[in-house]
Amino acid sequence: MGYSLLSGDESRNTIYGIYFHVRLVEISYL
C-alpha cells in the first residue's frame, strides 16, 4: 500500500509539473 501511495504521489507531481510548464508557455506566448 505504501508503494502504491508513493507511486500516486510521483504521478501527481509529474502532472503538476507538466501543467505548470504549459502555463509558463501560455504566459510567454501571451
PDB file of C-alpha atoms in Angstrom:
ATOM      1  CA  MET A   1       0.000   0.000   0.000  1.00  0.00           C
ATOM      2  CA  GLY A   2       2.849   2.391   0.820  1.00  0.00           C
ATOM      3  CA  TYR A   3       4.427   1.737  -2.572  1.00  0.00           C
ATOM      4  CA  SER A   4       1.113   2.425  -4.331  1.00  0.00           C
ATOM      5  CA  LEU A   5       0.737   5.687  -2.415  1.00  0.00           C
ATOM      6  CA  LEU A   6       4.290   6.721  -3.337  1.00  0.00           C
ATOM      7  CA  SER A   7       3.630   5.903  -6.998  1.00  0.00           C
ATOM      8  CA  GLY A   8       0.462   8.005  -6.909  1.00  0.00           C
ATOM      9  CA  ASP A   9       2.425  10.915  -5.431  1.00  0.00           C
ATOM     10  CA  GLU A  10       5.027  10.651  -8.190  1.00  0.00           C
ATOM     11  CA  SER A  11       2.444  10.671 -10.991  1.00  0.00           C
ATOM     12  CA  ARG A  12       0.632  13.607  -9.363  1.00  0.00           C
ATOM     13  CA  ASN A  13       3.889  15.574  -9.187  1.00  0.00           C
ATOM     14  CA  THR A  14       4.532  14.811 -12.860  1.00  0.00           C
ATOM     15  CA  ILE A  15       1.044  16.036 -13.818  1.00  0.00           C
ATOM     16  CA  TYR A  16       1.561  19.238 -11.815  1.00  0.00           C
ATOM     17  CA  GLY A  17       4.957  19.749 -13.452  1.00  0.00           C
ATOM     18  CA  ILE A  18       3.501  19.384 -16.954  1.00  0.00           C
ATOM     19  CA  TYR A  19       0.567  21.682 -16.093  1.00  0.00           C
ATOM     20  CA  PHE A  20       2.920  24.321 -14.668  1.00  0.00           C
ATOM     21  CA  HIS A  21       5.128  24.124 -17.778  1.00  0.00           C
ATOM     22  CA  VAL A  22       2.072  24.549 -20.048  1.00  0.00           C
ATOM     23  CA  ARG A  23       1.012  27.620 -18.064  1.00  0.00           C
ATOM     24  CA  LEU A  24       4.504  29.125 -18.424  1.00  0.00           C
ATOM     25  CA  VAL A  25       4.414  28.556 -22.196  1.00  0.00           C
ATOM     26  CA  GLU A  26       0.953  30.171 -22.361  1.00  0.00           C
ATOM     27  CA  ILE A  27       2.192  33.262 -20.495  1.00  0.00           C
ATOM     28  CA  SER A  28       5.297  33.567 -22.684  1.00  0.00           C
ATOM     29  CA  TYR A  29       3.173  33.355 -25.857  1.00  0.00           C
ATOM     30  CA  LEU A  30       0.747  35.956 -24.495  1.00  0.00           C
TER      31      LEU A  30
END
